[in-house]
XYZ file of C-alpha atoms in Angstrom:
707
model
C -94.279 47.541 -40.199
C -93.544 44.567 -42.905
C -90.893 41.746 -42.280
C -89.079 39.795 -45.314
C -87.608 36.724 -45.138
C -83.830 36.646 -46.208
C -81.765 34.318 -47.525
C -77.947 34.736 -46.539
C -74.859 32.575 -46.590
C -73.557 32.015 -43.389
C -69.571 32.979 -43.325
C -68.878 30.962 -40.163
C -71.677 28.076 -40.117
C -71.582 27.807 -44.061
C -75.406 27.265 -44.042
C -78.051 29.158 -45.838
C -79.698 31.615 -42.837
C -83.188 32.589 -43.335
C -83.715 35.421 -41.193
C -86.816 37.829 -40.890
C -85.652 41.254 -41.338
C -87.235 44.650 -41.366
C -88.326 45.671 -44.969
C -85.972 48.694 -44.849
C -82.930 46.554 -43.571
C -81.194 47.227 -46.957
C -81.976 50.950 -46.759
C -80.289 51.129 -43.494
C -77.481 48.953 -44.244
C -76.783 51.413 -47.210
C -77.127 54.380 -45.333
C -74.950 52.824 -41.970
C -71.862 51.964 -44.257
C -71.951 55.085 -46.623
C -69.062 57.332 -47.052
C -71.360 60.601 -46.653
C -70.136 61.350 -43.022
C -66.494 60.744 -44.236
C -67.115 63.012 -47.348
C -68.883 65.899 -45.153
C -65.770 65.904 -42.809
C -63.489 66.435 -45.946
C -62.995 70.084 -45.084
C -60.274 70.283 -48.137
C -62.852 69.220 -50.602
C -65.704 71.111 -49.464
C -63.767 74.426 -49.531
C -62.387 73.735 -53.078
C -65.839 73.043 -54.273
C -67.393 76.103 -52.677
C -64.611 78.552 -53.767
C -65.146 76.856 -57.371
C -68.883 77.042 -57.189
C -68.738 80.857 -56.238
C -66.125 81.375 -59.130
C -68.618 79.463 -61.427
C -71.575 81.628 -60.720
C -69.631 84.849 -60.728
C -68.479 83.897 -64.380
C -71.881 83.084 -65.554
C -73.523 86.389 -63.959
C -70.700 88.502 -65.621
C -72.036 87.458 -68.909
C -75.101 88.717 -68.386
C -76.952 85.722 -67.442
C -78.996 83.409 -64.931
C -77.503 81.137 -62.804
C -79.110 77.870 -63.840
C -77.162 75.089 -61.832
C -77.611 71.035 -62.588
C -75.960 69.513 -59.735
C -75.484 65.277 -60.046
C -75.530 62.876 -57.307
C -76.540 65.683 -54.978
C -76.641 63.550 -52.117
C -77.001 65.598 -49.266
C -77.487 68.440 -51.162
C -74.605 70.516 -50.127
C -73.352 71.838 -53.070
C -76.381 72.735 -54.625
C -76.779 74.976 -51.021
C -73.568 76.506 -52.173
C -74.828 77.476 -55.380
C -77.786 78.882 -54.125
C -75.821 80.935 -51.666
C -73.342 81.888 -54.166
C -75.813 83.915 -56.132
C -77.127 81.254 -58.571
C -80.857 81.657 -59.890
C -82.272 78.081 -59.526
C -80.703 74.578 -58.818
C -81.416 71.114 -60.300
C -80.411 68.691 -57.994
C -80.576 65.210 -58.857
C -80.199 62.104 -56.883
C -81.117 58.482 -57.597
C -81.218 56.989 -54.240
C -84.526 57.528 -53.097
C -84.070 57.658 -49.227
C -81.466 60.107 -50.033
C -83.228 62.456 -52.276
C -85.822 62.791 -49.911
C -83.152 63.717 -46.789
C -81.921 66.247 -49.542
C -85.390 67.777 -49.770
C -85.716 67.945 -46.095
C -81.747 69.411 -45.017
C -82.777 72.119 -48.043
C -85.777 73.298 -46.487
C -83.965 73.044 -42.973
C -81.530 75.649 -44.622
C -84.593 78.002 -46.170
C -83.324 76.970 -49.630
C -86.300 75.254 -51.093
C -87.671 78.090 -53.394
C -84.175 77.914 -55.054
C -83.584 73.831 -55.323
C -85.631 71.654 -56.883
C -84.482 67.941 -55.812
C -85.111 65.102 -58.569
C -84.953 61.709 -57.430
C -84.429 60.191 -60.768
C -81.007 58.791 -62.734
C -79.806 61.869 -64.766
C -80.077 59.921 -68.015
C -83.771 60.197 -67.032
C -84.489 63.732 -66.661
C -86.366 65.766 -68.960
C -86.230 69.079 -70.092
C -89.277 71.452 -70.818
C -92.257 73.334 -69.571
C -93.755 69.758 -68.163
C -90.347 68.392 -67.650
C -88.386 67.935 -64.520
C -86.103 71.005 -65.856
C -87.844 74.039 -66.805
C -84.837 75.238 -68.774
C -81.270 73.728 -69.705
C -78.806 74.369 -67.203
C -75.464 76.623 -67.746
C -73.597 75.442 -64.708
C -72.543 72.077 -64.205
C -71.510 70.186 -60.511
C -71.178 67.197 -59.933
C -69.171 64.756 -57.662
C -69.522 61.223 -59.862
C -66.173 60.432 -58.771
C -64.483 57.374 -56.951
C -60.640 57.032 -56.679
C -59.807 55.813 -60.041
C -61.843 58.821 -60.823
C -64.154 57.263 -63.992
C -64.977 54.182 -61.991
C -68.572 55.040 -61.071
C -69.443 55.816 -64.512
C -68.685 59.483 -64.384
C -67.803 59.918 -68.174
C -71.094 58.426 -69.559
C -73.069 60.614 -67.166
C -71.106 63.981 -67.794
C -71.632 62.699 -71.601
C -75.550 62.619 -71.091
C -76.043 65.947 -69.384
C -74.040 68.008 -71.360
C -75.959 66.991 -74.772
C -79.321 66.962 -73.006
C -79.268 69.199 -69.866
C -76.771 72.106 -70.583
C -76.932 74.675 -72.479
C -74.649 75.524 -75.596
C -71.954 77.271 -73.044
C -71.552 75.738 -69.721
C -69.391 76.236 -66.620
C -68.367 73.332 -65.071
C -67.184 72.532 -61.306
C -65.013 71.071 -60.911
C -63.345 72.149 -64.429
C -61.245 69.596 -65.272
C -59.338 66.846 -63.870
C -55.892 65.268 -64.304
C -54.628 62.141 -64.390
C -50.980 61.204 -62.931
C -48.913 58.117 -63.044
C -45.285 56.972 -61.527
C -43.572 54.182 -62.299
C -42.186 51.759 -59.688
C -40.529 48.676 -58.596
C -42.229 47.295 -55.633
C -41.913 43.194 -54.667
C -44.235 44.149 -51.728
C -47.076 45.695 -54.329
C -46.357 43.131 -57.141
C -47.119 40.529 -54.796
C -50.702 41.523 -54.308
C -50.874 40.524 -58.002
C -48.200 37.370 -59.013
C -47.905 34.528 -56.592
C -44.076 34.368 -56.064
C -42.089 30.747 -56.073
C -42.313 29.330 -52.366
C -38.640 28.615 -51.154
C -38.853 26.321 -48.385
C -35.064 25.003 -47.433
C -34.106 23.341 -50.281
C -37.533 23.086 -52.356
C -39.137 25.876 -54.312
C -42.618 25.355 -54.984
C -43.484 27.295 -58.495
C -46.441 28.537 -59.819
C -47.426 27.709 -63.111
C -46.392 29.046 -66.044
C -50.202 30.231 -67.164
C -50.442 32.130 -63.284
C -46.861 34.096 -63.937
C -48.008 35.299 -67.186
C -51.740 36.233 -66.477
C -52.217 40.028 -66.132
C -54.833 39.600 -63.632
C -58.327 41.263 -63.068
C -58.769 44.939 -64.266
C -60.315 46.255 -60.694
C -58.250 48.674 -59.455
C -56.014 48.219 -56.177
C -57.111 51.101 -53.968
C -54.941 51.950 -50.618
C -53.621 54.980 -48.446
C -50.406 55.139 -50.592
C -49.077 57.589 -47.512
C -48.740 54.387 -45.428
C -46.685 52.527 -47.333
C -42.985 52.814 -46.535
C -40.570 54.584 -48.612
C -38.310 51.151 -48.388
C -41.500 49.129 -50.083
C -40.867 50.592 -53.373
C -38.264 52.334 -56.018
C -39.233 54.945 -58.391
C -38.322 54.510 -62.013
C -40.085 57.167 -63.319
C -40.800 60.834 -62.721
C -44.595 61.483 -61.974
C -46.309 61.520 -65.407
C -49.450 63.462 -66.766
C -51.158 60.566 -68.338
C -54.271 62.620 -69.258
C -56.722 65.141 -68.666
C -60.933 65.319 -68.967
C -62.021 69.380 -69.307
C -65.972 68.761 -68.161
C -66.269 72.272 -69.834
C -65.974 70.605 -73.485
C -68.123 67.795 -74.665
C -66.884 64.797 -72.966
C -67.171 61.254 -74.503
C -66.875 57.892 -73.144
C -65.496 56.132 -75.839
C -62.398 53.721 -75.236
C -58.999 55.577 -75.628
C -55.450 55.290 -75.075
C -52.948 57.888 -73.888
C -49.029 57.219 -74.896
C -46.803 59.182 -72.561
C -42.795 59.154 -73.764
C -40.518 59.192 -70.730
C -36.666 57.811 -69.635
C -36.213 55.759 -66.442
C -34.483 57.853 -63.665
C -33.114 54.451 -61.941
C -32.885 51.025 -63.501
C -35.094 47.996 -62.345
C -37.580 46.022 -62.553
C -40.757 47.935 -63.617
C -43.676 46.438 -61.860
C -46.358 48.892 -60.812
C -47.954 51.951 -61.625
C -48.855 54.441 -58.852
C -52.034 56.849 -59.683
C -54.023 59.673 -58.376
C -55.840 62.885 -59.890
C -56.610 66.497 -58.911
C -59.346 68.281 -60.190
C -59.533 71.871 -60.730
C -62.371 73.919 -60.011
C -61.751 76.745 -61.898
C -60.671 77.264 -65.804
C -56.921 78.894 -64.387
C -56.362 76.307 -62.099
C -55.983 78.130 -58.877
C -58.088 76.351 -56.986
C -57.243 72.625 -56.819
C -58.239 69.533 -54.880
C -55.540 66.488 -54.864
C -55.496 63.200 -54.172
C -51.574 63.429 -54.116
C -50.019 60.849 -51.278
C -48.600 62.064 -48.295
C -45.155 62.140 -49.103
C -45.740 64.479 -51.711
C -46.740 67.384 -49.319
C -44.370 69.888 -47.987
C -43.592 68.981 -44.322
C -45.239 72.365 -42.998
C -48.451 71.690 -44.924
C -51.232 69.615 -43.213
C -52.142 66.388 -45.561
C -56.348 66.350 -46.236
C -57.430 63.076 -44.935
C -59.895 61.411 -46.963
C -61.267 58.180 -47.470
C -63.826 58.312 -50.115
C -60.907 59.245 -52.666
C -57.371 57.528 -52.026
C -54.777 56.421 -54.654
C -55.074 53.922 -56.732
C -52.268 50.676 -57.373
C -52.447 48.972 -61.007
C -50.225 46.356 -62.379
C -48.537 46.267 -65.089
C -49.447 42.347 -67.189
C -45.781 41.486 -66.895
C -42.766 42.593 -65.018
C -40.228 44.479 -67.429
C -36.365 45.399 -66.800
C -35.864 49.009 -67.307
C -32.669 51.072 -67.862
C -32.384 54.698 -66.650
C -32.053 57.125 -69.477
C -33.715 54.611 -71.918
C -36.441 55.657 -74.304
C -39.755 54.099 -73.074
C -43.686 54.633 -73.824
C -46.418 54.766 -71.117
C -49.415 53.788 -72.368
C -52.577 54.889 -69.984
C -55.698 52.978 -71.522
C -59.563 54.163 -70.296
C -62.803 53.008 -71.511
C -66.003 54.614 -70.262
C -65.555 53.006 -66.794
C -61.964 51.612 -66.104
C -57.708 52.430 -66.069
C -55.015 50.116 -67.150
C -51.641 50.207 -68.343
C -49.414 49.002 -70.674
C -45.241 49.532 -70.972
C -43.756 48.938 -74.024
C -40.909 50.709 -76.336
C -41.717 53.990 -78.526
C -42.883 53.565 -81.965
C -40.959 56.164 -84.169
C -44.620 57.707 -85.248
C -45.671 58.722 -82.120
C -44.160 62.279 -82.066
C -45.720 64.416 -80.430
C -47.497 61.848 -77.947
C -51.153 62.026 -78.686
C -54.111 61.774 -76.190
C -57.476 62.902 -75.799
C -58.701 65.876 -74.111
C -62.626 66.213 -73.493
C -63.281 64.397 -76.703
C -61.158 65.954 -78.797
C -57.385 64.638 -79.777
C -55.079 67.531 -79.143
C -51.053 67.550 -78.933
C -49.434 68.542 -75.958
C -45.997 69.295 -74.826
C -45.375 65.995 -72.356
C -45.051 67.345 -68.787
C -42.815 66.367 -66.445
C -44.802 67.049 -63.092
C -41.277 66.590 -60.971
C -41.937 65.894 -57.098
C -45.050 68.667 -57.465
C -47.146 66.825 -59.448
C -48.508 69.997 -60.858
C -49.304 70.913 -64.235
C -49.569 74.232 -65.902
C -53.586 74.585 -66.073
C -53.342 76.860 -68.936
C -50.668 74.888 -70.849
C -51.164 75.472 -74.844
C -52.743 73.095 -76.482
C -53.622 72.878 -80.477
C -56.642 71.091 -82.011
C -55.470 68.474 -84.419
C -57.675 66.195 -86.693
C -59.828 63.005 -84.891
C -57.828 60.207 -84.926
C -59.559 56.838 -85.609
C -60.749 55.152 -82.650
C -59.126 51.630 -81.875
C -61.101 49.065 -79.981
C -59.132 48.122 -76.628
C -59.668 44.695 -75.101
C -59.535 45.139 -70.962
C -57.042 42.496 -69.343
C -58.663 39.726 -67.751
C -58.029 36.929 -65.853
C -56.961 33.672 -67.667
C -55.787 31.346 -65.143
C -58.042 31.894 -62.576
C -56.359 32.556 -58.990
C -56.988 36.437 -59.635
C -60.670 35.640 -59.621
C -60.256 33.116 -56.204
C -57.864 35.311 -54.283
C -57.789 38.892 -53.749
C -54.800 41.326 -53.510
C -54.241 41.259 -49.527
C -54.681 37.175 -50.435
C -51.785 37.370 -52.791
C -49.783 39.263 -50.136
C -50.535 36.859 -47.344
C -49.701 33.739 -49.632
C -46.374 35.462 -50.584
C -45.436 36.282 -46.888
C -42.613 34.295 -46.515
C -42.097 34.539 -42.919
C -45.720 33.564 -42.419
C -45.366 30.593 -44.578
C -41.814 29.577 -42.314
C -44.057 29.161 -39.121
C -46.595 27.247 -41.002
C -43.833 25.254 -42.472
C -42.381 24.558 -38.891
C -45.720 23.915 -36.841
C -46.506 21.198 -39.598
C -43.182 19.309 -39.017
C -44.205 19.223 -35.454
C -47.361 17.609 -35.877
C -47.344 15.482 -39.073
C -45.634 11.915 -39.475
C -44.906 10.330 -42.910
C -47.898 7.904 -42.479
C -50.844 10.449 -41.521
C -53.565 11.184 -43.503
C -54.141 15.076 -43.928
C -56.787 16.789 -44.859
C -56.433 20.370 -45.282
C -59.477 22.797 -44.780
C -58.815 26.359 -46.123
C -59.580 28.152 -49.458
C -56.874 28.128 -51.890
C -54.335 27.327 -49.567
C -50.934 26.369 -49.985
C -50.439 24.274 -46.898
C -51.030 21.082 -48.459
C -47.302 21.973 -50.190
C -45.919 21.805 -47.102
C -47.633 18.770 -46.117
C -46.126 17.217 -49.151
C -49.247 18.077 -51.243
C -50.572 20.971 -53.130
C -53.216 23.380 -53.735
C -54.771 23.521 -57.059
C -54.651 21.579 -60.040
C -52.616 23.712 -62.003
C -50.042 23.707 -59.214
C -50.068 19.962 -58.961
C -49.018 19.535 -62.514
C -46.374 22.574 -62.517
C -44.770 20.554 -59.299
C -45.126 17.473 -59.850
C -47.449 16.133 -57.621
C -50.658 15.177 -59.125
C -50.321 11.871 -58.164
C -50.203 12.391 -54.569
C -53.112 14.556 -53.451
C -56.452 14.122 -54.004
C -58.835 17.226 -54.509
C -62.267 16.966 -52.480
C -64.830 19.501 -53.997
C -67.229 18.574 -51.389
C -68.415 20.863 -48.110
C -67.062 18.937 -44.870
C -69.808 17.463 -44.318
C -70.494 16.105 -47.243
C -67.218 14.411 -47.241
C -67.831 10.309 -47.144
C -65.970 7.254 -46.220
C -65.358 6.593 -49.759
C -63.581 9.886 -50.343
C -60.793 9.079 -48.103
C -60.769 5.203 -49.115
C -62.187 4.073 -45.673
C -59.590 5.575 -43.650
C -59.900 8.409 -40.919
C -58.097 11.767 -41.172
C -55.283 11.935 -38.674
C -54.283 15.343 -39.367
C -57.005 17.963 -39.860
C -54.975 21.229 -40.659
C -56.091 24.721 -42.238
C -54.559 28.387 -42.007
C -57.591 29.069 -41.730
C -58.892 31.140 -44.655
C -61.791 31.237 -46.549
C -63.083 33.550 -49.300
C -66.562 34.558 -47.419
C -64.887 35.646 -44.141
C -65.326 39.471 -43.772
C -64.781 39.581 -39.621
C -61.519 37.819 -37.895
C -64.033 35.432 -36.697
C -65.940 34.275 -39.497
C -62.899 32.103 -39.877
C -64.276 29.949 -37.238
C -65.738 27.935 -40.113
C -62.908 25.698 -39.907
C -64.392 25.008 -36.386
C -67.798 23.953 -37.620
C -65.593 22.075 -40.211
C -63.978 19.943 -37.760
C -67.266 19.605 -36.139
C -68.857 18.407 -39.538
C -65.978 15.668 -39.788
C -66.166 14.403 -36.129
C -66.980 10.899 -36.940
C -64.380 11.103 -40.014
C -61.344 11.858 -37.535
C -58.927 9.035 -35.619
C -59.339 8.936 -31.840
C -55.876 10.628 -31.373
C -56.242 13.060 -34.602
C -53.918 16.383 -34.530
C -55.716 19.728 -35.684
C -53.614 22.802 -36.524
C -54.170 25.582 -35.376
C -55.101 23.849 -32.156
C -56.927 26.789 -30.948
C -57.860 30.656 -31.928
C -58.146 33.102 -29.509
C -59.700 36.479 -29.778
C -58.025 39.791 -28.206
C -59.196 43.450 -27.893
C -57.523 46.632 -27.916
C -59.017 50.340 -27.179
C -57.750 52.486 -29.470
C -56.992 56.341 -30.684
C -57.624 56.942 -34.299
C -55.362 59.600 -36.071
C -58.482 59.695 -38.822
C -60.633 57.004 -39.251
C -63.238 57.806 -36.428
C -64.309 60.251 -38.913
C -66.224 58.021 -40.886
C -68.809 57.401 -37.997
C -68.409 60.678 -36.196
C -71.321 63.463 -37.018
C -70.777 66.579 -38.911
C -73.531 69.021 -37.618
C -72.488 72.188 -39.756
C -70.827 71.421 -42.914
C -69.230 75.054 -44.581
C -72.033 76.871 -43.134
C -74.906 73.996 -43.938
C -77.047 72.492 -41.289
C -76.476 68.803 -42.443
C -77.682 67.202 -38.980
C -80.853 65.619 -40.614
C -78.117 63.181 -42.536
C -76.419 63.024 -39.178
C -79.278 61.486 -37.793
C -80.402 59.299 -40.743
C -76.890 57.628 -40.279
C -77.682 57.442 -36.519
C -81.204 55.497 -36.720
C -79.903 53.332 -39.282
C -76.532 52.235 -37.138
C -78.944 51.924 -34.011
C -81.525 49.493 -36.002
C -78.333 47.042 -35.965
C -74.927 48.422 -36.503
C -74.293 49.914 -33.611
C -73.683 47.109 -31.755
C -71.406 45.250 -34.418
C -68.057 45.583 -35.605
C -67.075 46.763 -38.859
C -63.922 45.220 -40.728
C -61.056 47.245 -41.900
C -57.612 46.954 -42.926
C -55.647 48.886 -40.024
C -52.322 48.943 -41.728
C -53.632 52.095 -43.905
C -55.345 53.773 -40.961
C -52.792 54.843 -38.107
C -53.717 54.780 -34.335
C -52.419 54.564 -31.167
C -52.545 51.642 -28.367
C -54.645 53.248 -24.959
C -54.351 49.686 -23.405
C -52.659 46.472 -23.418
C -54.063 43.624 -26.022
C -56.703 41.531 -23.831
C -57.573 38.302 -24.581
C -61.412 37.776 -24.352
C -62.376 34.503 -26.147
C -60.967 31.114 -26.823
C -62.248 28.759 -29.507
C -60.693 25.192 -29.078
C -60.652 23.143 -32.449
C -59.513 20.070 -30.416
C -63.230 19.915 -29.125
C -66.473 20.385 -31.300
C -68.577 23.156 -31.791
C -70.431 23.838 -28.621
C -74.363 24.084 -28.481
C -74.391 26.654 -25.875
C -73.659 30.117 -25.852
C -69.895 31.096 -25.035
C -70.329 34.554 -22.818
C -66.845 36.277 -21.393
C -67.442 39.163 -19.608
C -64.672 41.419 -17.884
C -63.131 44.992 -18.167
C -59.332 46.276 -19.179
C -57.618 49.134 -18.396
C -56.463 52.320 -20.330
C -52.813 52.553 -20.048
C -52.117 55.428 -21.977
C -54.154 59.265 -22.411
C -55.753 59.773 -25.216
C -59.196 60.417 -27.235
C -60.594 56.983 -27.032
C -62.566 56.348 -30.206
C -62.983 52.226 -30.189
C -62.148 48.713 -29.703
C -60.231 46.984 -32.323
C -60.912 43.174 -32.321
C -58.422 40.093 -33.976
C -57.642 36.814 -33.810
C -54.404 35.123 -32.792
C -54.104 31.382 -33.947
C -52.068 29.128 -31.683
C -50.727 26.592 -34.255
C -48.895 24.365 -32.018
C -47.951 24.995 -27.920
C -45.379 27.004 -28.949
C -46.085 28.806 -32.630
C -48.463 31.442 -32.683
C -49.756 33.652 -35.371
C -51.408 37.315 -35.076
C -53.651 38.347 -37.584
C -54.211 41.689 -35.746
C -51.302 43.382 -33.412
C -47.830 42.687 -34.500
C -46.351 45.344 -31.784
C -47.195 48.619 -30.390
C -44.628 51.032 -29.253
C -43.834 51.235 -25.715
C -44.374 55.368 -24.863
C -47.182 56.474 -27.571
C -48.493 53.400 -28.619
C -48.009 53.355 -32.147
C -49.379 50.467 -33.585
C -48.571 47.947 -36.241
C -51.086 45.686 -37.839
C -51.026 42.375 -39.530
C -51.444 43.767 -43.190
C -52.984 40.870 -45.438
C -56.379 40.546 -43.127
C -58.822 43.354 -42.203
C -59.639 43.777 -38.441
C -62.947 44.316 -36.548
C -63.514 47.628 -35.299
C -66.200 48.659 -32.661
C -66.384 52.291 -32.204
C -67.653 53.807 -29.194
C -71.254 55.383 -28.962
C -69.256 58.576 -28.060
C -67.839 58.761 -31.469
C -71.364 57.891 -32.823
C -73.072 60.633 -30.774
C -70.536 62.954 -29.212
C -73.429 64.654 -27.158
C -74.065 61.205 -25.248
C -70.393 61.332 -23.661
C -67.151 62.657 -24.001
C -64.085 60.545 -26.099
C -61.871 61.326 -23.030
C -61.027 61.036 -19.529
C -62.096 56.974 -19.040
C -59.885 54.638 -17.088
C -60.935 51.578 -18.060
C -63.615 49.546 -20.550
C -65.935 47.096 -19.690
C -67.149 44.215 -22.169
C -69.601 41.803 -22.722
C -69.290 39.407 -25.294
C -71.211 36.418 -26.539
C -70.682 33.722 -29.100
C -73.733 31.930 -30.367
C -72.804 28.645 -32.200
C -76.248 28.588 -33.886
C -75.471 31.716 -35.536
C -71.660 31.525 -35.561
C -71.640 35.525 -34.152
C -70.480 37.524 -31.673
C -72.486 39.703 -29.924
C -70.387 42.617 -28.207
C -70.964 45.252 -26.000
C -68.400 47.903 -24.651
C -68.378 50.701 -22.414
C -66.162 53.200 -21.368
C -65.914 53.652 -17.380
C -64.665 57.041 -15.983
């Protein structure tokens, strides 16, 4: 088998590593970390698609026509197999990812449906129709699953537009039939803090962000979260749930930019900051078969909430905060182009009556639907065609201050965490003196403010501290005596935080920086943090385990070939690695007590030999043992520490609260990846073997459950 050399920036050591990889390494990465398993486990989605497909085939048959299906983005071929079983005469299943297309062929064959389904390994825009084409004839049933959390972010509209114009007959059925996007205006300091840097209040001093940062609209990228895990105390509803726009997939779709103004009156006074948004898809024209992405708080207590990770809910940020008063008339406008959605809030113009928005590429007039608490809009509501409006170019909002490019949403939240910053302030007071030479090694950190310095040039000027610091745009290894004015560093500080870090131990780049700076440090230098400790905890996940669990049979179809593909790719490497997840979004129970398994002493340089840790810990609660969570705890001083993982676990059931500003590492047990190999319950302890390789800056790990 051929090997290839791959150059990668090592997030822990900071070096560029040239690694010899198998030629199929990228393919295995794609499969191992895909969402295929998550989608196959989404019973609500699968059942609704199956019902909608049966109904669409029946409608075509009742017209006396052959049912010819076009399935774009077929993946495992599941939806095409549903169509063939529902009575479709023939299905064309398009899949651009070659390994997935090959798997679909095998899965379809294993289910005995090869004579009714043709898999086409192309992008849908490259498919041809004709006697010598990929499709012998145009289709009259269009089945797709091209959606992301934002609905249109994966290019659904251009794909629909092309397929409807070039691959479909003059009249077609679509599954789903339509999509409806909803929005709700809220005030939320927590979520607003994911997009704006707040003034930092320290004793009698406020550190202020520059005006350019305060007025910057931020980036256009949607913030997708499991809104059901947000506490009701984290936001105040300022509007009812509003219908922003619909897309009817049974009519010609257009992908050009358009705005959808919606008039409404606030239900409460407050600061308008954030838009919460989600969508529903109706699988049939009557809207009787609906798959909803609404957050869990909208479900009645008696109804189970479908869990899915491939579709969540959206958080959008208004360009600027705006005070609103209960009862005043306002206009929330949802703007969309072919890939993105964004919102603005304005006073309504008198000419905007009635509300105008585009449905399936046609401008329509409609009553403003107040969705109330149910979030439902009549699927058969009357729509009246009007003359097409002029298309107005829309400018996407873009970051102008640089901060939204440098910091992601969770980093904004971390910098706005007042309690966290107070811990650093108290720690710095213990280690710094007025005469010390202090060097901060962290990306975009505010620690220099707390050490009577600042973090970025704009912030320097805003807080009149530009003459008291020096920004060294160098790697630690490149810092010279001249950079330090021939002085030695007496205090080395860091959070640590680095934008390249994905897993908790990637921030050990701080340790490598300290080692590279050894010759620049005074003999009695102070370092903050003093050390980092790696902790582990055995957990039972409520739902997250599904993303790595094989499916076997899905709606009556054998998809075990896909399971084997994922298993093989995980065994290629990933099954022995942890993967990053923001666990505040994924409920779990602690089955063990947190256990410290490894400590990294920043007062000493990085060792040259491997560090090993071996041992075991007991399970103190019963439950389904799905995996181990790993995180770092930083000892800022001997009596001040900061955890980036578990904050607390309830004594009785072990419900966990997690640090919300970073991802934790998750190692899934083999019993989750391969249920046939071992059960997930009945264990008494977990053994571990961890090896930190200082050359690679990585941790090899193995966890084993013991009965």
